JSON list of N, CA, C and O in Angstrom, two decimals:
[
{"chain": "S", "resi": 191, "resn": "MET", "atom": "N", "xyz": [-1.14, 2.93, -15.39]},
{"chain": "S", "resi": 191, "resn": "MET", "atom": "CA", "xyz": [-2.53, 2.40, -15.21]},
{"chain": "S", "resi": 191, "resn": "MET", "atom": "C", "xyz": [-2.92, 1.20, -14.53]},
{"chain": "S", "resi": 191, "resn": "MET", "atom": "O", "xyz": [-2.01, 0.44, -14.64]},
{"chain": "S", "resi": 192, "resn": "CYS", "atom": "N", "xyz": [-3.75, 1.08, -13.71]},
{"chain": "S", "resi": 192, "resn": "CYS", "atom": "CA", "xyz": [-4.12, -0.10, -12.86]},
{"chain": "S", "resi": 192, "resn": "CYS", "atom": "C", "xyz": [-4.55, -1.08, -14.06]},
{"chain": "S", "resi": 192, "resn": "CYS", "atom": "O", "xyz": [-5.49, -0.80, -14.59]},
{"chain": "S", "resi": 193, "resn": "GLN", "atom": "N", "xyz": [-4.03, -2.37, -14.21]},
{"chain": "S", "resi": 193, "resn": "GLN", "atom": "CA", "xyz": [-4.50, -3.28, -14.99]},
{"chain": "S", "resi": 193, "resn": "GLN", "atom": "C", "xyz": [-5.83, -3.74, -14.73]},
{"chain": "S", "resi": 193, "resn": "GLN", "atom": "O", "xyz": [-6.68, -4.56, -15.44]},
{"chain": "S", "resi": 194, "resn": "ARG", "atom": "N", "xyz": [-6.25, -3.51, -13.50]},
{"chain": "S", "resi": 194, "resn": "ARG", "atom": "CA", "xyz": [-7.39, -4.18, -12.96]},
{"chain": "S", "resi": 194, "resn": "ARG", "atom": "C", "xyz": [-8.59, -3.29, -13.08]},
{"chain": "S", "resi": 194, "resn": "ARG", "atom": "O", "xyz": [-9.79, -3.38, -13.42]},
{"chain": "S", "resi": 195, "resn": "CYS", "atom": "N", "xyz": [-8.17, -1.82, -12.96]},
{"chain": "S", "resi": 195, "resn": "CYS", "atom": "CA", "xyz": [-9.62, -1.03, -12.96]},
{"chain": "S", "resi": 195, "resn": "CYS", "atom": "C", "xyz": [-9.33, 0.23, -13.95]},
{"chain": "S", "resi": 195, "resn": "CYS", "atom": "O", "xyz": [-10.41, 1.21, -14.25]},
{"chain": "S", "resi": 196, "resn": "ASN", "atom": "N", "xyz": [-8.33, 0.15, -14.80]},
{"chain": "S", "resi": 196, "resn": "ASN", "atom": "CA", "xyz": [-7.94, 0.96, -15.60]},
{"chain": "S", "resi": 196, "resn": "ASN", "atom": "C", "xyz": [-8.00, 2.72, -15.20]},
{"chain": "S", "resi": 196, "resn": "ASN", "atom": "O", "xyz": [-8.34, 3.45, -15.83]},
{"chain": "S", "resi": 197, "resn": "VAL", "atom": "N", "xyz": [-7.28, 2.82, -13.91]},
{"chain": "S", "resi": 197, "resn": "VAL", "atom": "CA", "xyz": [-7.42, 4.07, -13.48]},
{"chain": "S", "resi": 197, "resn": "VAL", "atom": "C", "xyz": [-5.67, 4.44, -13.11]},
{"chain": "S", "resi": 197, "resn": "VAL", "atom": "O", "xyz": [-5.11, 3.68, -12.90]},
{"chain": "S", "resi": 198, "resn": "ALA", "atom": "N", "xyz": [-5.31, 5.73, -13.19]},
{"chain": "S", "resi": 198, "resn": "ALA", "atom": "CA", "xyz": [-4.21, 6.30, -12.94]},
{"chain": "S", "resi": 198, "resn": "ALA", "atom": "C", "xyz": [-3.65, 5.74, -11.63]},
{"chain": "S", "resi": 198, "resn": "ALA", "atom": "O", "xyz": [-4.39, 5.90, -10.56]},
{"chain": "S", "resi": 199, "resn": "LEU", "atom": "N", "xyz": [-2.29, 5.23, -11.48]},
{"chain": "S", "resi": 199, "resn": "LEU", "atom": "CA", "xyz": [-1.86, 5.01, -10.05]},
{"chain": "S", "resi": 199, "resn": "LEU", "atom": "C", "xyz": [-1.23, 6.20, -9.57]},
{"chain": "S", "resi": 199, "resn": "LEU", "atom": "O", "xyz": [-0.77, 6.81, -10.16]},
{"chain": "S", "resi": 200, "resn": "GLU", "atom": "N", "xyz": [-1.34, 6.18, -8.20]},
{"chain": "S", "resi": 200, "resn": "GLU", "atom": "CA", "xyz": [-0.62, 7.33, -7.30]},
{"chain": "S", "resi": 200, "resn": "GLU", "atom": "C", "xyz": [0.68, 6.80, -6.93]},
{"chain": "S", "resi": 200, "resn": "GLU", "atom": "O", "xyz": [0.74, 5.75, -6.51]},
{"chain": "S", "resi": 201, "resn": "ASP", "atom": "N", "xyz": [1.51, 7.56, -6.88]},
{"chain": "S", "resi": 201, "resn": "ASP", "atom": "CA", "xyz": [2.91, 7.64, -6.52]},
{"chain": "S", "resi": 201, "resn": "ASP", "atom": "C", "xyz": [3.01, 7.75, -5.03]},
{"chain": "S", "resi": 201, "resn": "ASP", "atom": "O", "xyz": [2.39, 8.34, -4.21]},
{"chain": "S", "resi": 202, "resn": "LEU", "atom": "N", "xyz": [3.61, 6.36, -4.22]},
{"chain": "S", "resi": 202, "resn": "LEU", "atom": "CA", "xyz": [3.73, 6.43, -2.83]},
{"chain": "S", "resi": 202, "resn": "LEU", "atom": "C", "xyz": [5.26, 6.79, -2.46]},
{"chain": "S", "resi": 202, "resn": "LEU", "atom": "O", "xyz": [5.40, 6.94, -1.02]},
{"chain": "S", "resi": 203, "resn": "GLY", "atom": "N", "xyz": [6.08, 6.83, -3.51]},
{"chain": "S", "resi": 203, "resn": "GLY", "atom": "CA", "xyz": [7.44, 7.29, -3.36]},
{"chain": "S", "resi": 203, "resn": "GLY", "atom": "C", "xyz": [8.20, 6.00, -3.18]},
{"chain": "S", "resi": 203, "resn": "GLY", "atom": "O", "xyz": [7.75, 4.93, -3.62]},
{"chain": "S", "resi": 204, "resn": "GLU", "atom": "N", "xyz": [9.38, 6.57, -2.60]},
{"chain": "S", "resi": 204, "resn": "GLU", "atom": "CA", "xyz": [10.63, 5.21, -2.60]},
{"chain": "S", "resi": 204, "resn": "GLU", "atom": "C", "xyz": [10.77, 4.75, -1.35]},
{"chain": "S", "resi": 204, "resn": "GLU", "atom": "O", "xyz": [10.49, 5.22, -0.19]},
{"chain": "S", "resi": 205, "resn": "TYR", "atom": "N", "xyz": [10.80, 3.42, -1.45]},
{"chain": "S", "resi": 205, "resn": "TYR", "atom": "CA", "xyz": [10.91, 2.25, -0.04]},
{"chain": "S", "resi": 205, "resn": "TYR", "atom": "C", "xyz": [12.30, 1.84, -0.26]},
{"chain": "S", "resi": 205, "resn": "TYR", "atom": "O", "xyz": [12.56, 1.31, -1.07]},
{"chain": "S", "resi": 206, "resn": "ASN", "atom": "N", "xyz": [12.98, 1.73, 0.75]},
{"chain": "S", "resi": 206, "resn": "ASN", "atom": "CA", "xyz": [14.05, 0.85, 0.96]},
{"chain": "S", "resi": 206, "resn": "ASN", "atom": "C", "xyz": [13.54, -0.60, 1.73]},
{"chain": "S", "resi": 206, "resn": "ASN", "atom": "O", "xyz": [12.96, -0.42, 2.93]},
{"chain": "S", "resi": 207, "resn": "PHE", "atom": "N", "xyz": [14.12, -1.60, 1.20]},
{"chain": "S", "resi": 207, "resn": "PHE", "atom": "CA", "xyz": [13.89, -2.80, 2.04]},
{"chain": "S", "resi": 207, "resn": "PHE", "atom": "C", "xyz": [15.49, -3.62, 2.39]},
{"chain": "S", "resi": 207, "resn": "PHE", "atom": "O", "xyz": [16.14, -3.71, 1.49]},
{"chain": "S", "resi": 208, "resn": "ARG", "atom": "N", "xyz": [15.45, -4.03, 3.51]},
{"chain": "S", "resi": 208, "resn": "ARG", "atom": "CA", "xyz": [16.78, -4.38, 4.14]},
{"chain": "S", "resi": 208, "resn": "ARG", "atom": "C", "xyz": [16.60, -5.96, 3.68]},
{"chain": "S", "resi": 208, "resn": "ARG", "atom": "O", "xyz": [15.64, -6.55, 3.82]},
{"chain": "S", "resi": 209, "resn": "THR", "atom": "N", "xyz": [17.80, -6.84, 3.18]},
{"chain": "S", "resi": 209, "resn": "THR", "atom": "CA", "xyz": [17.83, -8.24, 3.02]},
{"chain": "S", "resi": 209, "resn": "THR", "atom": "C", "xyz": [18.98, -8.61, 3.63]},
{"chain": "S", "resi": 209, "resn": "THR", "atom": "O", "xyz": [20.01, -7.97, 3.70]},
{"chain": "S", "resi": 210, "resn": "GLY", "atom": "N", "xyz": [18.94, -9.88, 3.71]},
{"chain": "S", "resi": 210, "resn": "GLY", "atom": "CA", "xyz": [20.33, -10.58, 4.30]},
{"chain": "S", "resi": 210, "resn": "GLY", "atom": "C", "xyz": [20.29, -10.48, 5.78]},
{"chain": "S", "resi": 210, "resn": "GLY", "atom": "O", "xyz": [19.33, -9.99, 6.32]},
{"chain": "S", "resi": 211, "resn": "GLY", "atom": "N", "xyz": [21.48, -10.79, 6.13]},
{"chain": "S", "resi": 211, "resn": "GLY", "atom": "CA", "xyz": [21.71, -10.69, 7.68]},
{"chain": "S", "resi": 211, "resn": "GLY", "atom": "C", "xyz": [21.27, -11.90, 8.27]},
{"chain": "S", "resi": 211, "resn": "GLY", "atom": "O", "xyz": [20.38, -12.65, 7.80]},
{"chain": "S", "resi": 212, "resn": "ALA", "atom": "N", "xyz": [21.72, -11.92, 9.63]},
{"chain": "S", "resi": 212, "resn": "ALA", "atom": "CA", "xyz": [21.16, -13.17, 10.27]},
{"chain": "S", "resi": 212, "resn": "ALA", "atom": "C", "xyz": [19.93, -12.79, 11.25]},
{"chain": "S", "resi": 212, "resn": "ALA", "atom": "O", "xyz": [19.75, -11.52, 11.54]},
{"chain": "S", "resi": 213, "resn": "THR", "atom": "N", "xyz": [19.25, -13.80, 11.49]},
{"chain": "S", "resi": 213, "resn": "THR", "atom": "CA", "xyz": [17.92, -13.54, 12.25]},
{"chain": "S", "resi": 213, "resn": "THR", "atom": "C", "xyz": [17.95, -14.45, 13.40]},
{"chain": "S", "resi": 213, "resn": "THR", "atom": "O", "xyz": [18.89, -15.20, 13.52]},
{"chain": "S", "resi": 214, "resn": "GLY", "atom": "N", "xyz": [17.03, -14.04, 14.37]},
{"chain": "S", "resi": 214, "resn": "GLY", "atom": "CA", "xyz": [17.07, -14.84, 15.68]},
{"chain": "S", "resi": 214, "resn": "GLY", "atom": "C", "xyz": [18.06, -14.82, 16.58]},
{"chain": "S", "resi": 214, "resn": "GLY", "atom": "O", "xyz": [18.78, -13.74, 16.66]},
{"chain": "S", "resi": 215, "resn": "VAL", "atom": "N", "xyz": [18.53, -15.76, 17.16]},
{"chain": "S", "resi": 215, "resn": "VAL", "atom": "CA", "xyz": [19.46, -15.77, 18.19]},
{"chain": "S", "resi": 215, "resn": "VAL", "atom": "C", "xyz": [20.84, -15.16, 17.38]},
{"chain": "S", "resi": 215, "resn": "VAL", "atom": "O", "xyz": [21.55, -14.40, 18.20]},
{"chain": "S", "resi": 216, "resn": "GLY", "atom": "N", "xyz": [21.02, -15.67, 16.16]},
{"chain": "S", "resi": 216, "resn": "GLY", "atom": "CA", "xyz": [22.37, -15.29, 15.40]},
{"chain": "S", "resi": 216, "resn": "GLY", "atom": "C", "xyz": [22.41, -13.82, 15.21]},
{"chain": "S", "resi": 216, "resn": "GLY", "atom": "O", "xyz": [23.59, -13.19, 15.37]},
{"chain": "S", "resi": 217, "resn": "GLY", "atom": "N", "xyz": [21.37, -13.33, 14.80]},
{"chain": "S", "resi": 217, "resn": "GLY", "atom": "CA", "xyz": [21.12, -11.69, 14.66]},
{"chain": "S", "resi": 217, "resn": "GLY", "atom": "C", "xyz": [21.35, -11.05, 15.96]},
{"chain": "S", "resi": 217, "resn": "GLY", "atom": "O", "xyz": [22.13, -9.95, 16.04]},
{"chain": "S", "resi": 218, "resn": "MET", "atom": "N", "xyz": [20.97, -11.77, 17.13]},
{"chain": "S", "resi": 218, "resn": "MET", "atom": "CA", "xyz": [21.29, -11.01, 18.47]},
{"chain": "S", "resi": 218, "resn": "MET", "atom": "C", "xyz": [22.65, -11.10, 19.07]},
{"chain": "S", "resi": 218, "resn": "MET", "atom": "O", "xyz": [23.15, -10.19, 19.54]},
{"chain": "S", "resi": 219, "resn": "LEU", "atom": "N", "xyz": [23.31, -12.18, 18.61]},
{"chain": "S", "resi": 219, "resn": "LEU", "atom": "CA", "xyz": [24.56, -12.27, 19.26]},
{"chain": "S", "resi": 219, "resn": "LEU", "atom": "C", "xyz": [25.58, -11.36, 18.24]},
{"chain": "S", "resi": 219, "resn": "LEU", "atom": "O", "xyz": [26.60, -10.88, 18.70]},
{"chain": "S", "resi": 220, "resn": "LEU", "atom": "N", "xyz": [25.29, -11.10, 16.99]},
{"chain": "S", "resi": 220, "resn": "LEU", "atom": "CA", "xyz": [26.05, -10.20, 15.97]},
{"chain": "S", "resi": 220, "resn": "LEU", "atom": "C", "xyz": [26.01, -8.77, 16.51]},
{"chain": "S", "resi": 220, "resn": "LEU", "atom": "O", "xyz": [26.63, -8.04, 16.16]},
{"chain": "S", "resi": 221, "resn": "GLY", "atom": "N", "xyz": [24.83, -8.50, 16.98]},
{"chain": "S", "resi": 221, "resn": "GLY", "atom": "CA", "xyz": [24.42, -6.94, 17.27]},
{"chain": "S", "resi": 221, "resn": "GLY", "atom": "C", "xyz": [24.45, -6.40, 16.00]},
{"chain": "S", "resi": 221, "resn": "GLY", "atom": "O", "xyz": [24.20, -6.54, 15.03]},
{"chain": "S", "resi": 222, "resn": "GLY", "atom": "N", "xyz": [25.37, -5.12, 16.01]},
{"chain": "S", "resi": 222, "resn": "GLY", "atom": "CA", "xyz": [25.57, -4.19, 14.99]},
{"chain": "S", "resi": 222, "resn": "GLY", "atom": "C", "xyz": [26.30, -4.79, 14.03]},
{"chain": "S", "resi": 222, "resn": "GLY", "atom": "O", "xyz": [26.13, -4.40, 12.61]},
{"chain": "S", "resi": 223, "resn": "TRP", "atom": "N", "xyz": [27.18, -5.68, 14.00]},
{"chain": "S", "resi": 223, "resn": "TRP", "atom": "CA", "xyz": [27.92, -6.42, 13.21]},
{"chain": "S", "resi": 223, "resn": "TRP", "atom": "C", "xyz": [26.90, -7.27, 11.97]},
{"chain": "S", "resi": 223, "resn": "TRP", "atom": "O", "xyz": [27.11, -7.42, 10.82]},
{"chain": "S", "resi": 224, "resn": "ASN", "atom": "N", "xyz": [25.80, -7.66, 12.56]},
{"chain": "S", "resi": 224, "resn": "ASN", "atom": "CA", "xyz": [24.79, -8.13, 11.49]},
{"chain": "S", "resi": 224, "resn": "ASN", "atom": "C", "xyz": [24.48, -7.47, 10.41]},
{"chain": "S", "resi": 224, "resn": "ASN", "atom": "O", "xyz": [24.31, -7.67, 9.44]},
{"chain": "S", "resi": 225, "resn": "GLN", "atom": "N", "xyz": [24.64, -6.05, 10.74]},
{"chain": "S", "resi": 225, "resn": "GLN", "atom": "CA", "xyz": [24.04, -5.04, 9.71]},
{"chain": "S", "resi": 225, "resn": "GLN", "atom": "C", "xyz": [24.90, -5.01, 8.41]},
{"chain": "S", "resi": 225, "resn": "GLN", "atom": "O", "xyz": [24.82, -4.62, 7.36]},
{"chain": "S", "resi": 226, "resn": "LEU", "atom": "N", "xyz": [26.32, -5.48, 8.55]},
{"chain": "S", "resi": 226, "resn": "LEU", "atom": "CA", "xyz": [27.16, -5.44, 7.63]},
{"chain": "S", "resi": 226, "resn": "LEU", "atom": "C", "xyz": [26.86, -6.43, 6.56]},
{"chain": "S", "resi": 226, "resn": "LEU", "atom": "O", "xyz": [27.46, -6.32, 5.36]},
{"chain": "S", "resi": 227, "resn": "ALA", "atom": "N", "xyz": [26.11, -7.62, 6.94]},
{"chain": "S", "resi": 227, "resn": "ALA", "atom": "CA", "xyz": [25.70, -8.67, 5.93]},
{"chain": "S", "resi": 227, "resn": "ALA", "atom": "C", "xyz": [24.40, -8.42, 5.30]},
{"chain": "S", "resi": 227, "resn": "ALA", "atom": "O", "xyz": [23.92, -8.86, 4.56]},
{"chain": "S", "resi": 228, "resn": "GLU", "atom": "N", "xyz": [23.93, -7.16, 5.59]},
{"chain": "S", "resi": 228, "resn": "GLU", "atom": "CA", "xyz": [22.44, -6.79, 4.93]},
{"chain": "S", "resi": 228, "resn": "GLU", "atom": "C", "xyz": [22.73, -6.06, 3.75]},
{"chain": "S", "resi": 228, "resn": "GLU", "atom": "O", "xyz": [23.71, -5.23, 3.64]},
{"chain": "S", "resi": 229, "resn": "GLY", "atom": "N", "xyz": [21.76, -6.09, 2.98]},
{"chain": "S", "resi": 229, "resn": "GLY", "atom": "CA", "xyz": [21.83, -5.48, 1.71]},
{"chain": "S", "resi": 229, "resn": "GLY", "atom": "C", "xyz": [20.67, -4.53, 1.67]},
{"chain": "S", "resi": 229, "resn": "GLY", "atom": "O", "xyz": [19.60, -4.66, 2.56]},
{"chain": "S", "resi": 230, "resn": "LYS", "atom": "N", "xyz": [20.53, -3.68, 0.81]},
{"chain": "S", "resi": 230, "resn": "LYS", "atom": "CA", "xyz": [19.54, -2.72, 0.61]},
{"chain": "S", "resi": 230, "resn": "LYS", "atom": "C", "xyz": [18.77, -2.94, -0.80]},
{"chain": "S", "resi": 230, "resn": "LYS", "atom": "O", "xyz": [19.58, -2.68, -1.72]},
{"chain": "S", "resi": 231, "resn": "VAL", "atom": "N", "xyz": [17.68, -2.99, -1.04]},
{"chain": "S", "resi": 231, "resn": "VAL", "atom": "CA", "xyz": [17.01, -3.02, -2.31]},
{"chain": "S", "resi": 231, "resn": "VAL", "atom": "C", "xyz": [15.75, -1.75, -2.38]},
{"chain": "S", "resi": 231, "resn": "VAL", "atom": "O", "xyz": [15.12, -1.70, -1.33]},
{"chain": "S", "resi": 232, "resn": "THR", "atom": "N", "xyz": [15.79, -0.90, -3.14]},
{"chain": "S", "resi": 232, "resn": "THR", "atom": "CA", "xyz": [15.02, 0.19, -3.25]},
{"chain": "S", "resi": 232, "resn": "THR", "atom": "C", "xyz": [13.86, -0.04, -4.69]},
{"chain": "S", "resi": 232, "resn": "THR", "atom": "O", "xyz": [14.26, -0.34, -5.67]},
{"chain": "S", "resi": 233, "resn": "PHE", "atom": "N", "xyz": [12.62, 0.40, -4.11]},
{"chain": "S", "resi": 233, "resn": "PHE", "atom": "CA", "xyz": [11.56, 0.17, -4.75]},
{"chain": "S", "resi": 233, "resn": "PHE", "atom": "C", "xyz": [10.82, 1.45, -4.91]},
{"chain": "S", "resi": 233, "resn": "PHE", "atom": "O", "xyz": [11.08, 2.13, -4.01]},
{"chain": "S", "resi": 234, "resn": "ASP", "atom": "N", "xyz": [10.11, 1.63, -6.23]},
{"chain": "S", "resi": 234, "resn": "ASP", "atom": "CA", "xyz": [9.11, 2.79, -6.47]},
{"chain": "S", "resi": 234, "resn": "ASP", "atom": "C", "xyz": [7.87, 2.12, -5.94]},
{"chain": "S", "resi": 234, "resn": "ASP", "atom": "O", "xyz": [7.45, 1.11, -6.84]},
{"chain": "S", "resi": 235, "resn": "LEU", "atom": "N", "xyz": [7.01, 2.75, -4.91]},
{"chain": "S", "resi": 235, "resn": "LEU", "atom": "CA", "xyz": [5.78, 2.20, -4.83]},
{"chain": "S", "resi": 235, "resn": "LEU", "atom": "C", "xyz": [4.58, 2.84, -5.44]},
{"chain": "S", "resi": 235, "resn": "LEU", "atom": "O", "xyz": [4.58, 4.00, -5.65]},
{"chain": "S", "resi": 236, "resn": "LYS", "atom": "N", "xyz": [3.62, 2.36, -6.30]},
{"chain": "S", "resi": 236, "resn": "LYS", "atom": "CA", "xyz": [2.67, 2.97, -6.93]},
{"chain": "S", "resi": 236, "resn": "LYS", "atom": "C", "xyz": [1.36, 2.13, -6.19]},
{"chain": "S", "resi": 236, "resn": "LYS", "atom": "O", "xyz": [1.19, 1.15, -6.29]},
{"chain": "S", "resi": 237, "resn": "ILE", "atom": "N", "xyz": [0.20, 2.86, -6.15]},
{"chain": "S", "resi": 237, "resn": "ILE", "atom": "CA", "xyz": [-0.95, 2.24, -5.50]},
{"chain": "S", "resi": 237, "resn": "ILE", "atom": "C", "xyz": [-2.35, 2.95, -6.52]},
{"chain": "S", "resi": 237, "resn": "ILE", "atom": "O", "xyz": [-2.39, 3.81, -6.90]},
{"chain": "S", "resi": 238, "resn": "CYS", "atom": "N", "xyz": [-3.32, 1.88, -6.46]},
{"chain": "S", "resi": 238, "resn": "CYS", "atom": "CA", "xyz": [-4.38, 2.36, -7.47]},
{"chain": "S", "resi": 238, "resn": "CYS", "atom": "C", "xyz": [-5.54, 2.79, -6.41]},
{"chain": "S", "resi": 238, "resn": "CYS", "atom": "O", "xyz": [-5.69, 2.25, -5.15]},
{"chain": "S", "resi": 239, "resn": "PRO", "atom": "N", "xyz": [-5.88, 4.09, -6.49]},
{"chain": "S", "resi": 239, "resn": "PRO", "atom": "CA", "xyz": [-6.76, 4.61, -5.64]},
{"chain": "S", "resi": 239, "resn": "PRO", "atom": "C", "xyz": [-8.23, 3.85, -5.46]},
{"chain": "S", "resi": 239, "resn": "PRO", "atom": "O", "xyz": [-9.04, 4.13, -4.28]},
{"chain": "S", "resi": 240, "resn": "SER", "atom": "N", "xyz": [-8.44, 3.10, -6.51]},
{"chain": "S", "resi": 240, "resn": "SER", "atom": "CA", "xyz": [-9.83, 2.36, -6.72]},
{"chain": "S", "resi": 240, "resn": "SER", "atom": "C", "xyz": [-9.70, 1.12, -5.82]},
{"chain": "S", "resi": 240, "resn": "SER", "atom": "O", "xyz": [-10.46, 0.85, -4.93]},
{"chain": "S", "resi": 241, "resn": "CYS", "atom": "N", "xyz": [-8.73, 0.18, -6.51]},
{"chain": "S", "resi": 241, "resn": "CYS", "atom": "CA", "xyz": [-8.87, -1.11, -5.73]},
{"chain": "S", "resi": 241, "resn": "CYS", "atom": "C", "xyz": [-7.72, -1.26, -4.58]},
{"chain": "S", "resi": 241, "resn": "CYS", "atom": "O", "xyz": [-7.66, -2.35, -4.00]},
{"chain": "S", "resi": 242, "resn": "ARG", "atom": "N", "xyz": [-6.90, -0.37, -4.50]},
{"chain": "S", "resi": 242, "resn": "ARG", "atom": "CA", "xyz": [-5.87, -0.45, -3.42]},
{"chain": "S", "resi": 242, "resn": "ARG", "atom": "C", "xyz": [-4.66, -1.25, -3.87]},
{"chain": "S", "resi": 242, "resn": "ARG", "atom": "O", "xyz": [-3.91, -1.64, -2.68]},
{"chain": "S", "resi": 243, "resn": "HIS", "atom": "N", "xyz": [-4.61, -1.76, -4.84]},
{"chain": "S", "resi": 243, "resn": "HIS", "atom": "CA", "xyz": [-3.62, -2.76, -5.26]},
{"chain": "S", "resi": 243, "resn": "HIS", "atom": "C", "xyz": [-2.15, -2.07, -5.16]},
{"chain": "S", "resi": 243, "resn": "HIS", "atom": "O", "xyz": [-2.44, -0.88, -6.00]},
{"chain": "S", "resi": 244, "resn": "VAL", "atom": "N", "xyz": [-1.06, -2.47, -4.79]},
{"chain": "S", "resi": 244, "resn": "VAL", "atom": "CA", "xyz": [0.27, -1.95, -4.76]},
{"chain": "S", "resi": 244, "resn": "VAL", "atom": "C", "xyz": [0.99, -2.50, -5.87]},
{"chain": "S", "resi": 244, "resn": "VAL", "atom": "O", "xyz": [1.34, -3.75, -5.76]},
{"chain": "S", "resi": 245, "resn": "ASP", "atom": "N", "xyz": [1.87, -1.46, -6.42]},
{"chain": "S", "resi": 245, "resn": "ASP", "atom": "CA", "xyz": [2.65, -2.14, -7.68]},
{"chain": "S", "resi": 245, "resn": "ASP", "atom": "C", "xyz": [4.02, -1.89, -7.07]},
{"chain": "S", "resi": 245, "resn": "ASP", "atom": "O", "xyz": [4.55, -0.61, -6.73]},
{"chain": "S", "resi": 246, "resn": "PHE", "atom": "N", "xyz": [5.05, -2.61, -7.23]},
{"chain": "S", "resi": 246, "resn": "PHE", "atom": "CA", "xyz": [6.61, -2.48, -6.91]},
{"chain": "S", "resi": 246, "resn": "PHE", "atom": "C", "xyz": [7.33, -2.32, -7.87]},
{"chain": "S", "resi": 246, "resn": "PHE", "atom": "O", "xyz": [7.37, -3.34, -8.86]},
{"chain": "S", "resi": 247, "resn": "TYR", "atom": "N", "xyz": [8.33, -1.24, -8.15]},
{"chain": "S", "resi": 247, "resn": "TYR", "atom": "CA", "xyz": [9.18, -1.06, -9.42]},
{"chain": "S", "resi": 247, "resn": "TYR", "atom": "C", "xyz": [10.51, -0.93, -8.54]},
{"chain": "S", "resi": 247, "resn": "TYR", "atom": "O", "xyz": [10.93, 0.04, -7.97]},
{"chain": "S", "resi": 248, "resn": "LEU", "atom": "N", "xyz": [11.37, -1.86, -9.29]},
{"chain": "S", "resi": 248, "resn": "LEU", "atom": "CA", "xyz": [12.71, -1.93, -8.84]},
{"chain": "S", "resi": 248, "resn": "LEU", "atom": "C", "xyz": [13.64, -0.67, -9.34]},
{"chain": "S", "resi": 248, "resn": "LEU", "atom": "O", "xyz": [13.42, -0.34, -10.61]},
{"chain": "S", "resi": 249, "resn": "ARG", "atom": "N", "xyz": [14.16, -0.04, -8.61]},
{"chain": "S", "resi": 249, "resn": "ARG", "atom": "CA", "xyz": [15.17, 1.24, -8.98]},
{"chain": "S", "resi": 249, "resn": "ARG", "atom": "C", "xyz": [16.36, 0.72, -9.18]},
{"chain": "S", "resi": 249, "resn": "ARG", "atom": "O", "xyz": [16.96, -0.26, -8.66]},
{"chain": "S", "resi": 250, "resn": "SER", "atom": "N", "xyz": [16.94, 1.03, -10.48]},
{"chain": "S", "resi": 250, "resn": "SER", "atom": "CA", "xyz": [18.10, 0.85, -10.68]},
{"chain": "S", "resi": 250, "resn": "SER", "atom": "C", "xyz": [19.26, 1.63, -10.27]},
{"chain": "S", "resi": 250, "resn": "SER", "atom": "O", "xyz": [19.05, 2.76, -10.18]}
]
């Protein structure tokens, strides 16, 4: 339930976010090797159809 509107949240599905790795020139120089330093965090996303607020739930 949306804490703002008291409306049931709709499921947007699972989303993966990349974390870490080098940015800028360092990332360009490393090329594909830069991906070795990256991690991935997965969230389930839910949205309120009324106020459009999005909630992130960390997947374990």
